[in-house]
Amino acid sequence: MKRLIIPLIVSLLSLNVSAFAHPLIDVVPEPNSIVYGNGSFSLSRTTSIVCPGSKDRLGAYLRDQLAFFTHLRLRIDRTQAANGNSIVLNLDKAFNGLGPEAYSLHVSRESVVLSAQTQEGLFRGLQTVLQLIPLPDSAVNGTYKIPSCTIVDYPRFAWRGLNLDCVRHFMAPAFIKRYIDLLAYYKFNVFHWHLTDDQGWRIQIEKYPRLTSVGAWRNEGNGERYGGFYTQKEIKEIVAYAASRFITVVPEIEMPGHCQASLAAYPENACVPGPFQVGTQWGVYPNIYDPAKKSTFTFLENVLSEVVRLFPSHYIHIGGDEVPKTEWEQNAGCQKLMKQMGLKNTDELQSYFIRKIQKFLESKGRQIIGWNEILEGEGPLPGAVVESWQGIDGAIKAVRNGDYTIVSPGEYTYLSRDADDLSLDSVYSFNPIPPGLTPSQQQRVLGTEASMWSEHAPQQKVDSKMFPRLLAIAEDAWTNPQNKNFDNFHQRLQVQYGRLAYLGVDYGLEQKAMTYRTEFEKDTRAFVVSLKPTQSGISLRYTIGDTLTMSDSHPYHGPVSMDTTGTFIAQAEMNGRLAGNPLVLSFMIDKALGSEVTLANPYSPEYTAGGPGGLVDGIRGTLNFKDGLWQGFKGTGLDATVDMGKEKKISELGAGFLQSTSSYIFMPEYVQFFVSKDGKNFTRVGVVKNDISERNPASIEKDFVITIKPEDVRYFRVVAKNIGVCPPWHPGAGAKAWIFTDELFAN
Ligand code: ACM
């Protein structure tokens, strides 16, 4: 520690005004200590890399990386100590106390000196060096200025991972290596490789060739056979490639569920008779491994024996998530096994399964990681690592049991979610240590991981979903909370965008691309839509019509007027392509626009459509019930009286509704319409019965409309009957049903 502290104190004493006007050091993740110095080091053609002793490989790595980032090819000097104009890699056994990944970096006018106790520490520090160097367009006469500073840095967590699902979509080996480099650049150290699932088996197993000849391929809706797998040779190459970047590859082999592809290849391991098809739909399949057959475990142990030979990782991920246990409940063999073993329920049968596999892997010197569901029933034996994805409860339970945990709650770390839905600042706000843990329990939090589930992320879309949010995860995992600050991170990110572009990363959005405002201008009887992008580097395009493509859209330069019924669509453009979800606003210009509405039953405070006038504002709701454009009524019907202010000749009345049964929203049973001249005496003029099946799982919009003999009326009333409660077949059977309405209209 002494050797560490002395240079720090010296630098602190030399702090002067220039420190307050220091250049931005845009390193991500933010180092845990930076002291700014004076001046800068000039990296040029004549600089040498000094790596005395046994650090040749790192010296060559640095040379190659510098050649990529600067177009300079530096000389490696393996013999001498630093004597100026050099980058020195210094393996220093005395540099200790901050963990194996710690490093210190001293940049002065004369040299760049990187010190660490281990090669791994040097490797992490090299990433900081690479990020301190400006990009080629900022070089002056082939010289790159690196700001003087002293950095002492070490990770907050030992586990900083990315879980990449290569099942739902197959990703090429070269793409995996590219991601390993990107992970290295941001100081991640774990690549969690999701290799098996219902929709595919992607790892060659020599003993069971059908796992890949059958299990790696699925029939797509368009008749195409989709798939792919990694040969053992490719896997060894990837593992070695990652190891040379101090990244551990942790394979995930799913059991006892998420195994339909495996069962398609070897149906004898299932609880029910096959044959099975490799999954072609997203979601969880009900077919699972049969623990009552000895041969199932023989199969899995043979598979895992090959897995262990391929992956030196101490930890092997065995999945364990989302196991539908109905087949175990209905299977005579499973029931008999449960009786024999004294297992009270199928949760305990799952623990029996997990523990058996855990013991097998322990016999091979390995330990299991499982998703938080492995805690169900009796849980695993001591020593398992629990990866908490359904919130943080699994993590808390694991550390209270004395076990280790990886904290990856979906609401912060699932980058497969759109940025609309999980913004950069939310990801950045994540603290992997759950509240309320004792210091020793906190020690059992290994770290965190980002997850990229690839149902909606084929290889070519992964970059735009992953970035820039992966940088926030990098900082959540590396940087101590007291050194984290979103505004500062965001400022550094603006420079990092240049680095990402240089690396060829097709990064996406930080959050929902734009905010919008709509106003109805009474004089022109037109809607005016104003848009505002939420981040730099994006422009907005819009069109009026049904689709937005580059060819039929216009650049947005200012408010757009809509004076007829129609749809306004806007989308962000970024890096030459459309990015994020489009904003779709449908406007309706009708005779009820801007009327007074009186409601017999109040709408829910959660779904107001902007208030009392929301049903006659001319803005239609979208298929997203949370878009703020719908009024929701829970358990009650809609009973609205509309006062148009004066008599108008009316020949059509209507009301719009939404059905989204997974959110307990159903179409009304029927909608009745009444008209009146005086607001007291109403005449019923029609009723429209619902014709949308309540079992239709899609989100559906429907206008209930009647035409009448043209008549002068001032008032109309709409009564929509709620079905009351969710029907018996529905998961929410008996709970109050909602009706959602967006607009009442007259023409
Ligand atoms: C998971 O998202 N099922 C781990």
mmCIF file of C-alpha atoms in Angstrom, residues 72 92 138 194 219 241 283 351 369 448 465:
data_model
loop_
_atom_site.group_PDB
_atom_site.id
_atom_site.type_symbol
_atom_site.label_atom_id
_atom_site.label_comp_id
_atom_site.label_asym_id
_atom_site.label_seq_id
_atom_site.Cartn_x
_atom_site.Cartn_y
_atom_site.Cartn_z
ATOM 1 C CA LEU A 72 1.136 3.905 -35.124
ATOM 2 C CA ASP A 92 5.116 -5.243 -9.575
ATOM 3 C CA SER A 138 -7.704 14.434 -32.979
ATOM 4 C CA HIS A 194 -26.419 -19.196 -23.263
ATOM 5 C CA ASN A 219 -38.355 -24.944 -38.957
ATOM 6 C CA TYR A 241 -9.399 -15.985 -27.255
ATOM 7 C CA GLY A 283 -41.816 -18.600 -24.757
ATOM 8 C CA SER A 351 -34.132 -29.464 -5.801
ATOM 9 C CA ILE A 369 -24.693 -21.311 -11.039
ATOM 10 C CA THR A 448 -23.660 -8.409 -11.977
ATOM 11 C CA LYS A 465 -29.810 -2.930 -28.347
#
